[in-house]
Coordinates of C-alpha atoms and ligand atoms in Angstrom, one line a residue:
Chain A
M1 CA -10.0 -34.6 8.0
T2 CA -9.6 -32.9 4.7
I3 CA -6.9 -30.6 6.0
V4 CA -3.7 -32.6 5.6
S5 CA -1.1 -30.0 6.8
A6 CA -0.9 -26.5 8.1
F7 CA 1.9 -23.9 8.3
L8 CA 2.7 -20.4 9.5
V9 CA 5.5 -18.7 7.5
P10 CA 6.8 -15.2 7.3
G11 CA 6.1 -13.0 4.3
S12 CA 9.2 -10.9 4.3
P13 CA 11.2 -11.0 1.1
L14 CA 14.6 -10.6 2.9
P15 CA 15.4 -14.3 3.5
H16 CA 14.9 -14.9 -0.2
L17 CA 16.6 -11.8 -1.5
R18 CA 19.5 -11.9 0.9
P19 CA 20.2 -15.6 1.7
D20 CA 23.8 -14.5 2.1
V21 CA 22.8 -13.2 5.6
D22 CA 23.1 -16.3 7.8
S23 CA 20.2 -15.5 10.1
W24 CA 17.8 -14.7 7.3
R25 CA 18.9 -17.7 5.2
Q26 CA 17.7 -19.9 8.1
F27 CA 14.1 -18.8 7.4
K28 CA 14.5 -19.7 3.7
V29 CA 15.8 -23.1 4.6
A30 CA 13.1 -23.7 7.1
M31 CA 10.5 -22.7 4.6
E32 CA 12.0 -25.0 2.0
N33 CA 11.9 -27.8 4.6
V34 CA 8.3 -27.3 5.5
G35 CA 7.5 -27.2 1.8
E36 CA 8.7 -30.7 1.6
K37 CA 6.5 -31.7 4.5
L38 CA 3.6 -30.0 2.9
R39 CA 4.1 -31.8 -0.4
A40 CA 4.6 -35.1 1.5
S41 CA 1.1 -34.6 3.0
K42 CA -0.2 -35.0 -0.5
P43 CA -2.7 -32.2 -0.7
D44 CA -4.7 -31.5 -3.9
V45 CA -4.7 -27.7 -3.2
V46 CA -2.9 -25.2 -1.0
L47 CA -5.1 -22.6 0.7
I48 CA -3.1 -19.4 1.3
Y49 CA -3.8 -16.2 3.2
S50 CA -1.2 -13.4 3.2
T51 CA -1.4 -10.3 5.4
Q52 CA 0.3 -8.3 2.7
W53 CA -2.5 -8.7 0.2
F54 CA -4.8 -5.9 1.2
A55 CA -8.4 -5.7 0.3
V56 CA -10.7 -2.9 1.3
L57 CA -14.1 -3.4 -0.3
D58 CA -14.9 -7.0 -1.1
E59 CA -13.0 -10.1 -0.1
I60 CA -10.8 -10.7 -3.2
W61 CA -9.7 -14.2 -4.3
L62 CA -7.0 -14.8 -6.9
T63 CA -8.8 -16.3 -9.9
R64 CA -6.1 -16.1 -12.5
H65 CA -5.2 -19.6 -13.8
R66 CA -1.5 -18.7 -14.1
S67 CA 0.2 -15.6 -12.8
L68 CA 3.7 -15.2 -14.3
D69 CA 5.7 -12.1 -13.6
V70 CA 8.6 -10.5 -11.8
H71 CA 8.0 -8.7 -8.5
V72 CA 10.0 -5.8 -7.0
D73 CA 9.3 -5.2 -3.3
E74 CA 8.4 -1.6 -2.5
N75 CA 10.8 -1.5 0.5
W76 CA 13.6 -3.8 -0.5
H77 CA 14.0 -3.0 -4.2
E78 CA 17.8 -2.7 -3.9
F79 CA 18.1 -6.4 -3.2
G80 CA 16.7 -7.5 -6.6
E81 CA 13.5 -9.2 -7.9
L82 CA 11.2 -12.1 -7.0
P83 CA 10.2 -13.9 -10.2
Y84 CA 7.0 -16.0 -9.8
D85 CA 4.8 -18.4 -11.7
I86 CA 1.8 -19.2 -9.6
H87 CA -1.0 -21.6 -10.7
T88 CA -4.4 -21.2 -9.1
D89 CA -7.2 -23.7 -8.9
V90 CA -9.7 -21.3 -10.5
D91 CA -12.8 -23.5 -10.0
L92 CA -12.1 -23.8 -6.3
A93 CA -11.4 -20.1 -5.9
N94 CA -14.7 -19.3 -7.7
A95 CA -16.4 -21.8 -5.5
C96 CA -15.0 -20.0 -2.4
I97 CA -16.3 -16.7 -3.9
E98 CA -19.8 -18.2 -4.3
S99 CA -19.6 -19.6 -0.8
C100 CA -18.7 -16.2 0.6
R101 CA -21.6 -14.5 -1.2
A102 CA -24.0 -17.2 0.1
A103 CA -22.7 -16.4 3.6
G104 CA -23.3 -12.6 3.1
V105 CA -19.6 -11.8 2.6
N106 CA -19.0 -9.6 -0.5
A107 CA -16.4 -11.3 -2.6
R108 CA -15.0 -11.2 -6.1
G109 CA -12.2 -12.6 -8.1
A110 CA -9.0 -11.0 -9.5
D111 CA -8.1 -12.4 -12.9
Y112 CA -5.9 -9.7 -14.5
E113 CA -2.6 -9.6 -16.2
S114 CA 0.0 -7.8 -14.0
F115 CA -2.3 -7.9 -11.0
P116 CA 0.0 -6.9 -8.1
I117 CA 0.3 -10.2 -6.2
D118 CA 1.8 -9.4 -2.7
T119 CA 5.3 -10.2 -1.6
G120 CA 4.1 -12.7 1.1
T121 CA 2.1 -14.9 -1.3
I122 CA 5.1 -14.9 -3.8
V123 CA 7.7 -15.9 -1.2
A124 CA 5.5 -18.6 0.3
C125 CA 4.7 -20.1 -3.1
N126 CA 8.4 -20.0 -4.2
A127 CA 10.0 -21.3 -1.0
L128 CA 7.4 -24.0 -0.3
K129 CA 7.2 -24.9 -4.0
V130 CA 3.4 -24.6 -4.2
G131 CA 1.3 -22.9 -6.8
T132 CA 2.6 -25.3 -9.4
P133 CA 0.5 -27.0 -12.2
E134 CA 0.5 -30.1 -10.0
L135 CA -0.2 -28.4 -6.8
P136 CA -2.3 -25.2 -7.4
V137 CA -3.2 -22.7 -4.8
V138 CA -6.3 -20.8 -3.7
V139 CA -5.3 -17.4 -2.3
A140 CA -7.5 -15.1 -0.2
S141 CA -6.8 -11.4 0.5
N142 CA -6.6 -9.7 3.9
N143 CA -9.6 -7.4 4.0
L144 CA -8.4 -4.6 6.3
Y145 CA -11.8 -4.2 7.8
D146 CA -12.0 -7.9 8.9
N147 CA -11.1 -8.7 12.5
Q148 CA -9.7 -11.9 13.8
A149 CA -13.1 -13.6 14.2
A150 CA -14.1 -12.7 10.6
T151 CA -10.8 -14.1 9.4
E152 CA -11.4 -17.4 11.2
K153 CA -14.9 -17.5 9.7
L154 CA -13.5 -16.8 6.2
A155 CA -11.0 -19.7 6.5
A156 CA -13.6 -22.1 7.8
L157 CA -15.9 -21.2 5.0
A158 CA -13.1 -21.8 2.4
V159 CA -12.2 -25.1 3.9
A160 CA -15.8 -26.3 4.0
C161 CA -16.3 -25.3 0.4
I162 CA -13.2 -27.0 -0.8
S163 CA -13.7 -30.1 1.3
E164 CA -17.2 -30.5 -0.2
K165 CA -15.4 -31.1 -3.6
G166 CA -13.5 -33.9 -2.0
K167 CA -10.2 -32.2 -2.1
R168 CA -7.3 -32.6 0.4
I169 CA -6.1 -29.2 1.6
A170 CA -2.8 -27.8 2.9
V171 CA -3.3 -24.5 4.6
I172 CA -0.7 -21.6 5.0
G173 CA -0.9 -18.4 6.9
V174 CA 1.7 -15.9 5.7
G175 CA 2.8 -13.2 8.0
G176 CA 5.2 -12.3 10.8
L177 CA 5.1 -12.3 14.6
S178 CA 5.9 -9.1 16.5
G179 CA 5.7 -6.0 14.4
S180 CA 8.3 -3.4 15.6
V181 CA 11.0 -2.9 13.1
F182 CA 14.3 -1.0 12.7
T183 CA 13.4 2.2 11.0
T184 CA 17.0 3.1 10.2
A185 CA 19.6 1.2 8.2
V186 CA 21.1 -1.6 10.3
D187 CA 23.8 -4.1 9.4
P188 CA 21.8 -7.4 8.7
V189 CA 24.4 -9.3 10.8
E190 CA 23.3 -7.2 13.8
D191 CA 19.6 -8.1 13.3
R192 CA 17.6 -8.9 16.4
V193 CA 14.0 -8.6 17.6
V194 CA 14.1 -4.9 18.3
K195 CA 12.1 -4.9 21.5
K196 CA 12.8 -7.4 24.3
V197 CA 9.2 -7.4 25.4
E198 CA 8.1 -8.4 21.9
D199 CA 10.7 -11.1 21.8
D200 CA 9.3 -12.5 25.1
C201 CA 5.7 -12.4 23.8
N202 CA 6.7 -14.2 20.6
K203 CA 8.4 -17.0 22.5
K204 CA 5.5 -17.3 24.8
I205 CA 3.0 -17.6 22.0
L206 CA 5.2 -20.1 20.1
S207 CA 5.5 -22.3 23.2
L208 CA 1.7 -22.2 23.5
M209 CA 1.4 -23.4 19.9
E210 CA 3.9 -26.2 20.6
S211 CA 1.9 -27.2 23.7
G212 CA -1.3 -27.5 21.7
N213 CA -3.2 -26.0 24.6
I214 CA -5.7 -24.1 22.5
Q215 CA -7.6 -22.6 25.4
A216 CA -4.4 -21.1 26.9
L217 CA -3.3 -20.0 23.5
R218 CA -6.6 -18.3 22.8
E219 CA -6.4 -16.4 26.1
A220 CA -2.9 -15.3 25.3
L221 CA -3.8 -14.2 21.8
N222 CA -6.0 -11.4 23.1
S223 CA -3.1 -9.5 24.6
Y224 CA -0.4 -10.8 22.2
A225 CA -1.6 -8.9 19.2
K226 CA -1.3 -5.6 21.1
E227 CA 1.7 -6.2 23.3
A228 CA 3.8 -7.6 20.4
R229 CA 2.4 -5.2 17.8
A230 CA 1.7 -8.4 15.9
E231 CA 1.6 -8.0 12.2
M232 CA -1.9 -7.3 11.1
G233 CA -3.3 -8.4 14.5
F234 CA -1.9 -11.8 13.8
K235 CA -4.9 -12.5 11.5
H236 CA -2.8 -15.0 9.5
F237 CA -2.7 -17.2 12.6
H238 CA -6.5 -16.8 13.1
W239 CA -6.8 -17.9 9.4
L240 CA -5.1 -21.1 10.4
L241 CA -7.2 -21.5 13.5
G242 CA -10.4 -21.0 11.4
A243 CA -9.2 -23.5 8.8
L244 CA -8.4 -26.1 11.5
D245 CA -11.8 -25.6 13.2
G246 CA -10.0 -24.3 16.2
H247 CA -8.1 -27.5 16.9
F248 CA -4.5 -28.8 16.6
K249 CA -2.5 -31.1 18.7
G250 CA 0.8 -29.2 18.9
A251 CA 3.3 -27.5 16.7
I252 CA 7.0 -27.7 15.6
V253 CA 8.8 -24.4 15.4
H254 CA 11.2 -24.9 12.6
H255 CA 12.8 -21.5 13.0
Y256 CA 12.3 -18.4 15.1
G257 CA 14.2 -15.2 14.7
A258 CA 14.3 -11.6 13.6
I259 CA 13.7 -10.0 10.3
Y260 CA 14.8 -6.4 10.4
G261 CA 13.7 -6.1 14.0
S262 CA 10.4 -7.9 13.6
G263 CA 9.8 -11.4 14.9
A264 CA 9.1 -14.2 12.5
A265 CA 8.7 -18.0 12.7
V266 CA 8.3 -21.0 10.5
V267 CA 5.8 -23.2 12.2
E268 CA 4.3 -26.6 11.3
F269 CA 1.1 -27.6 13.1
S270 CA 0.4 -31.2 14.2
I271 CA -3.2 -31.9 13.2
Chain B
M1 CA 22.7 29.1 -10.8
A2 CA 20.7 28.5 -7.7
N3 CA 17.6 30.0 -9.2
G4 CA 15.1 27.2 -8.8
E5 CA 11.8 27.7 -7.3
I6 CA 8.5 26.1 -6.4
I7 CA 5.9 27.8 -8.6
S8 CA 2.7 26.0 -7.4
G9 CA 1.5 23.2 -5.2
F10 CA -1.7 21.1 -5.6
I11 CA -3.7 18.7 -3.5
A12 CA -4.1 16.2 -6.3
P13 CA -6.0 13.2 -5.1
H14 CA -5.6 9.8 -6.8
P15 CA -8.9 7.8 -6.9
P16 CA -8.4 5.6 -9.9
H17 CA -12.1 6.2 -10.7
L18 CA -11.1 9.5 -12.2
V19 CA -8.9 7.8 -14.8
Y20 CA -11.6 5.2 -15.4
G21 CA -14.2 7.9 -15.9
E22 CA -12.0 9.7 -18.4
N23 CA -11.3 6.7 -20.6
P24 CA -7.7 7.5 -21.7
P25 CA -6.2 5.0 -24.2
Q26 CA -3.7 3.8 -21.6
N27 CA -6.5 2.4 -19.3
E28 CA -7.9 -0.9 -20.4
P29 CA -11.3 -0.8 -18.5
K30 CA -13.8 1.5 -20.2
S31 CA -16.5 3.5 -18.6
T32 CA -19.4 5.7 -19.6
G33 CA -18.0 8.6 -17.6
G34 CA -18.7 9.5 -14.0
W35 CA -17.1 11.7 -11.3
E36 CA -17.4 14.7 -13.7
Q37 CA -17.1 17.3 -10.9
L38 CA -13.7 16.1 -10.0
R39 CA -12.6 15.5 -13.6
W40 CA -13.6 19.0 -14.5
A41 CA -11.7 20.2 -11.4
Y42 CA -8.6 18.5 -12.9
E43 CA -9.3 20.2 -16.2
R44 CA -8.9 23.5 -14.5
A45 CA -5.7 22.3 -12.8
R46 CA -4.4 21.1 -16.1
A47 CA -4.9 24.5 -17.6
S48 CA -2.9 26.0 -14.7
I49 CA -0.1 23.6 -15.3
E50 CA -0.2 24.5 -19.0
E51 CA 0.2 28.1 -18.1
L52 CA 2.9 27.5 -15.5
K53 CA 5.1 25.3 -17.8
P54 CA 7.0 23.7 -14.9
D55 CA 10.3 21.9 -15.6
V56 CA 9.4 19.1 -13.1
L57 CA 6.5 17.6 -11.2
L58 CA 7.2 16.3 -7.7
V59 CA 4.7 13.8 -6.3
H60 CA 4.4 12.3 -2.8
S61 CA 2.0 9.3 -2.7
P62 CA 0.6 7.3 0.2
H63 CA 0.5 4.1 -1.8
W64 CA 4.3 3.7 -2.0
I65 CA 4.8 2.9 1.7
T66 CA 8.4 2.5 3.0
S67 CA 9.3 1.5 6.5
V68 CA 13.0 2.5 6.4
G69 CA 13.3 6.1 5.3
H70 CA 12.0 8.1 2.4
H71 CA 12.7 6.7 -1.0
F72 CA 13.0 8.5 -4.4
I73 CA 12.8 6.9 -7.8
G74 CA 16.2 7.1 -9.3
V75 CA 15.9 5.6 -12.8
D76 CA 15.4 7.6 -16.0
H77 CA 12.4 5.8 -17.3
L78 CA 9.9 3.2 -16.1
Q79 CA 7.2 1.7 -18.2
G80 CA 4.7 -1.2 -17.7
R81 CA 1.3 -1.9 -16.6
S82 CA -0.2 -0.8 -13.2
V83 CA -3.2 -2.6 -11.8
D84 CA -4.9 -1.2 -8.8
P85 CA -5.0 -3.9 -6.1
I86 CA -8.2 -2.5 -4.6
F87 CA -10.0 -1.5 -7.9
P88 CA -8.5 -3.8 -10.5
N89 CA -11.8 -3.6 -12.3
L90 CA -11.3 0.1 -12.9
F91 CA -7.6 0.7 -13.3
R92 CA -5.2 -1.3 -15.5
F93 CA -3.0 1.4 -16.9
D94 CA -0.1 1.2 -19.2
Y95 CA 2.4 3.8 -17.9
S96 CA 5.5 5.3 -19.4
I97 CA 7.2 7.8 -17.1
N98 CA 10.4 9.9 -17.3
F99 CA 12.0 10.8 -14.1
D100 CA 14.2 13.8 -13.2
V101 CA 16.9 11.7 -11.5
E102 CA 19.2 14.6 -10.9
L103 CA 16.6 16.4 -8.8
S104 CA 15.6 13.1 -7.1
E105 CA 19.2 12.6 -6.1
A106 CA 19.4 16.2 -4.8
C107 CA 16.2 15.7 -2.7
C108 CA 17.6 12.5 -1.4
E109 CA 20.9 14.1 -0.4
E110 CA 19.3 17.2 1.1
G111 CA 17.0 14.9 3.2
R112 CA 20.0 13.0 4.4
K113 CA 21.8 16.2 5.3
A114 CA 18.7 17.2 7.3
G115 CA 19.0 14.0 9.3
L116 CA 16.4 11.9 7.5
V117 CA 16.9 8.4 6.3
T118 CA 16.7 8.6 2.6
K119 CA 17.3 6.1 -0.2
M120 CA 17.3 6.1 -4.0
M121 CA 15.2 3.4 -5.8
R122 CA 17.4 2.1 -8.7
N123 CA 15.6 -1.1 -9.7
P124 CA 14.6 -0.7 -13.4
R125 CA 11.8 -3.3 -12.9
F126 CA 10.1 -1.4 -10.1
R127 CA 6.4 -0.6 -10.5
P128 CA 5.4 2.8 -9.3
D129 CA 2.2 2.8 -7.2
Y130 CA -1.2 3.5 -8.7
G131 CA -1.6 6.7 -6.6
T132 CA 1.4 8.3 -8.2
I133 CA 0.3 7.3 -11.6
T134 CA -3.3 8.5 -11.2
T135 CA -2.2 11.9 -9.8
L136 CA 0.3 12.4 -12.6
H137 CA -2.2 11.4 -15.3
M138 CA -4.9 13.6 -14.0
I139 CA -2.7 16.6 -13.7
R140 CA -0.8 16.2 -16.9
P141 CA -2.2 13.6 -19.3
Q142 CA 0.5 14.4 -21.9
W143 CA 3.1 12.8 -19.6
D144 CA 5.7 15.2 -21.0
I145 CA 7.1 16.7 -17.8
P146 CA 9.8 14.8 -15.9
V147 CA 8.8 13.5 -12.4
V148 CA 10.3 13.2 -9.0
S149 CA 8.5 10.4 -7.2
I150 CA 8.7 10.2 -3.4
S151 CA 7.5 7.4 -1.1
A152 CA 5.4 7.8 2.0
N153 CA 7.5 6.8 4.9
N154 CA 5.1 5.1 7.4
T155 CA 6.2 7.0 10.5
P156 CA 2.8 8.7 10.9
Y157 CA 1.2 5.3 11.3
Y158 CA 4.2 3.4 12.9
L159 CA 5.2 6.0 15.5
S160 CA 2.8 8.9 16.1
M161 CA 1.0 11.4 13.9
E162 CA 3.1 14.2 15.4
E163 CA 6.5 12.5 14.8
G164 CA 5.4 11.4 11.4
L165 CA 4.3 14.8 10.3
G166 CA 7.5 16.2 11.8
E167 CA 9.4 13.9 9.4
M168 CA 7.3 15.2 6.5
D169 CA 8.0 18.8 7.5
A170 CA 11.7 18.1 7.4
L171 CA 11.3 16.3 4.1
G172 CA 9.5 19.3 2.6
K173 CA 12.2 21.7 3.7
A174 CA 14.9 19.4 2.2
T175 CA 12.9 19.2 -1.0
R176 CA 12.8 23.0 -1.1
E177 CA 16.5 23.2 -0.7
A178 CA 17.1 20.8 -3.6
I179 CA 14.7 22.6 -5.9
L180 CA 16.3 26.0 -5.1
K181 CA 19.7 24.7 -5.9
S182 CA 18.5 22.9 -9.1
G183 CA 17.6 26.1 -11.0
K184 CA 14.3 24.4 -11.9
R185 CA 10.7 25.5 -11.7
A186 CA 8.9 22.9 -9.8
V187 CA 5.2 22.0 -9.2
L188 CA 4.4 20.0 -6.1
L189 CA 1.7 17.4 -6.0
A190 CA 0.3 16.1 -2.7
S191 CA -1.5 13.0 -3.7
N192 CA -4.1 12.9 -0.9
T193 CA -7.8 12.4 -0.4
L194 CA -9.4 14.5 2.4
S195 CA -12.1 12.6 4.4
H196 CA -11.6 9.0 3.8
W197 CA -14.7 7.2 5.1
H198 CA -15.9 5.1 2.3
F199 CA -18.7 2.7 1.2
H200 CA -17.9 -1.0 1.2
E201 CA -19.9 -1.9 -1.8
E202 CA -19.4 -0.7 -5.4
P203 CA -22.5 0.1 -7.4
V204 CA -23.2 -1.6 -10.7
P205 CA -21.9 0.0 -12.9
P206 CA -19.3 1.7 -10.7
E207 CA -20.0 5.0 -12.5
D208 CA -23.6 5.1 -11.4
M209 CA -23.5 8.6 -9.9
S210 CA -26.9 8.3 -8.4
K211 CA -25.1 6.2 -5.7
E212 CA -22.2 8.7 -5.2
H213 CA -22.4 11.0 -2.2
P214 CA -20.4 11.6 1.0
K215 CA -20.1 8.5 3.2
N216 CA -21.0 10.5 6.3
K217 CA -21.8 13.9 7.5
I218 CA -18.8 14.3 9.8
G219 CA -16.4 13.7 6.9
Y220 CA -18.2 16.1 4.6
D221 CA -18.4 18.8 7.3
W222 CA -14.7 18.5 8.0
D223 CA -13.9 18.7 4.3
M224 CA -15.9 21.9 3.9
R225 CA -14.5 23.4 7.1
M226 CA -10.9 22.7 5.9
I227 CA -11.5 23.8 2.3
E228 CA -13.1 27.1 3.5
L229 CA -10.0 27.8 5.7
M230 CA -7.8 27.0 2.7
R231 CA -9.8 29.3 0.4
Q232 CA -9.4 32.1 3.0
G233 CA -5.7 31.5 3.3
R234 CA -6.0 30.7 6.9
M235 CA -3.3 28.0 6.7
D236 CA -2.1 28.3 10.2
E237 CA -5.5 27.2 11.4
V238 CA -5.6 24.4 8.8
F239 CA -2.4 23.0 10.3
Q240 CA -3.6 23.6 13.9
L241 CA -6.7 21.5 13.1
L242 CA -4.9 18.9 11.0
P243 CA -4.5 16.3 13.7
Q244 CA -8.2 16.5 14.7
F245 CA -9.2 16.5 11.0
I246 CA -7.1 13.3 10.5
E247 CA -8.6 11.6 13.5
E248 CA -12.3 12.5 13.0
A249 CA -12.4 12.4 9.2
F250 CA -9.9 9.5 8.8
A251 CA -8.2 11.9 6.4
E252 CA -5.6 10.5 4.1
V253 CA -3.4 13.6 4.6
K254 CA -2.1 11.6 7.6
S255 CA 0.3 10.0 5.2
G256 CA 2.2 13.2 4.9
A257 CA 2.0 14.6 1.4
F258 CA 0.0 17.7 2.4
T259 CA 2.5 18.6 5.1
W260 CA 5.5 17.8 2.9
M261 CA 4.1 20.2 0.2
H262 CA 3.3 23.1 2.5
A263 CA 6.7 22.8 4.4
A264 CA 8.4 22.9 1.0
M265 CA 6.4 26.1 0.2
Q266 CA 7.2 27.5 3.7
Y267 CA 3.6 27.3 4.8
P268 CA 2.3 30.3 2.9
N269 CA -0.8 31.9 4.4
L270 CA -2.2 32.2 0.9
P271 CA -5.8 31.8 -0.2
A272 CA -6.0 28.6 -2.2
Q273 CA -7.8 28.2 -5.4
L274 CA -10.4 25.4 -5.2
H275 CA -10.6 23.8 -8.6
G276 CA -13.3 21.5 -7.4
Y277 CA -14.6 19.0 -4.9
G278 CA -16.3 15.6 -5.2
T279 CA -16.7 12.3 -3.6
V280 CA -15.4 9.0 -4.8
I281 CA -17.1 5.9 -3.3
G282 CA -18.0 8.3 -0.4
T283 CA -14.5 9.8 0.2
G284 CA -14.0 13.5 0.0
N285 CA -11.6 14.7 -2.7
A286 CA -10.6 18.3 -3.6
V287 CA -8.3 19.6 -6.3
V288 CA -6.8 22.6 -4.6
E289 CA -4.0 24.9 -5.8
W290 CA -1.6 27.4 -4.1
N291 CA -0.2 29.2 -7.1
L292 CA 2.9 31.1 -6.1
V293 CA 3.3 32.8 -9.4
K294 CA -0.1 34.4 -9.2
A295 CA 0.7 35.4 -5.6
G296 CA 3.8 37.2 -6.8
L297 CA 6.0 34.7 -4.9
A298 CA 7.5 33.0 -8.0
R299 CA 8.3 34.1 -11.5
M300 CA 6.4 33.3 -14.7
A301 CA 8.0 30.9 -17.2
G302 CA 10.8 32.6 -19.2
K303 CA 11.2 35.5 -16.7
A304 CA 14.5 35.7 -14.8
A305 CA 14.2 36.4 -11.1
Ligands
FE2_1 FE1 -5.4 6.5 -1.4

């Protein structure tokens, strides 16, 4: 098995910009903890997919060796900045692009100064301490026209391509759970999953992940995306499923809670 | 004092291809041209701006998406590099923008008084979205008129089109109030594409115009139908048809800029001036103006009301 660890983490900047809010800090702490687990699994590279990096034409892969900048979130600009310094394994990213093309998926690289790296990729790299010179990343975009099945296929293709080079891979899907949010200002202390039904759906899907019952999980996923208004159809989880060839033994939910009304969890998969 | 007015409103779409085709010094990628019909349309719009001499340009862009309220840029100046996330090969633009913070704050406050959630963006390291930058460059490449930049609250997508466009209507009315009280002569820019069906592959080179045409007939037919109604000044019908247009042509006006602008102008049933139409990677784009000075509804520069 060339996948050595797999994680689902939220891409919201709030836990990182406002760690003074207790409930949000718990996400940051959980992400830092799973970052340690990730590094302990001794991967050569970390394969990331973030729902917030939108692609429309081709599947875009980050092919810049070092991305160094300061990011301001378009929603949460008042809470400050997210500096980042992300190192990419460019050879592997280019290999993924070639592999996409060979499979009939239009793909290209992004190697530009000031390219707008999305908030999710940034917070995942920062909190899990990946994308370093010692532990570079390969980052794939979320093509808005890809469905869940296409996302699984993309992940499988990337894993096959990187495995062929003899590399050990940690994989991360960056995104939230239920998607309803507060649309007016709320006191962060009062934060909760805004809809009870979505909270229930989130808990059910997380418990199915913990159980490792993939068949039941797959059945539940069909309705989950809709009922919970899951972020981007929960494609970041399908990314993980695709990377893991549809198998994992169970999962540890390191934290579950609300981020401005949406549901979010930090999950480590047992593989 | 309260002598401000809206002197004109434009549909001013933002495909970065237009900047790429023009080759301004600020944009790093260079082209051999392309999309001339639309760039010439913008030339005519630029001439109109030159004649109107507005004090301020207000722009509402679908690519600054906010989930909690409507945001307004509230810093005097921003500069930096903007790279289009979708077309980074075409648009890597060094911007330097001056904002009319006083009017932004007034719009924010009037919106709040109208019951909207509004917020000022005060972070000096914030990067404006490429839609805002493209529209501003195409309408006024001199970059010498201060700007009010307004985010697209995502209610049309998050709730329903009706609720979302209701928000934009209220935002437009609040914007109008702020402009009237400001004493300034303002031009409104709705940064929107019309039909939004597009190709999924880019030709090589991207400016190969032999590959450029409407993505599909339904989008093109809708664009022509809506433009013809606009040209005839049948704006009531335009707004009646808007939800169906959005659904069937996947029109980007769903994001609210067009509704915001017309609400601010009090939905004038005025014939629009079509400066030009063209497609960009298959999407339908029109540069369209409702000139309130020419219609006798606003004063010329330098003339007191
Ligand atoms: Fe757009």
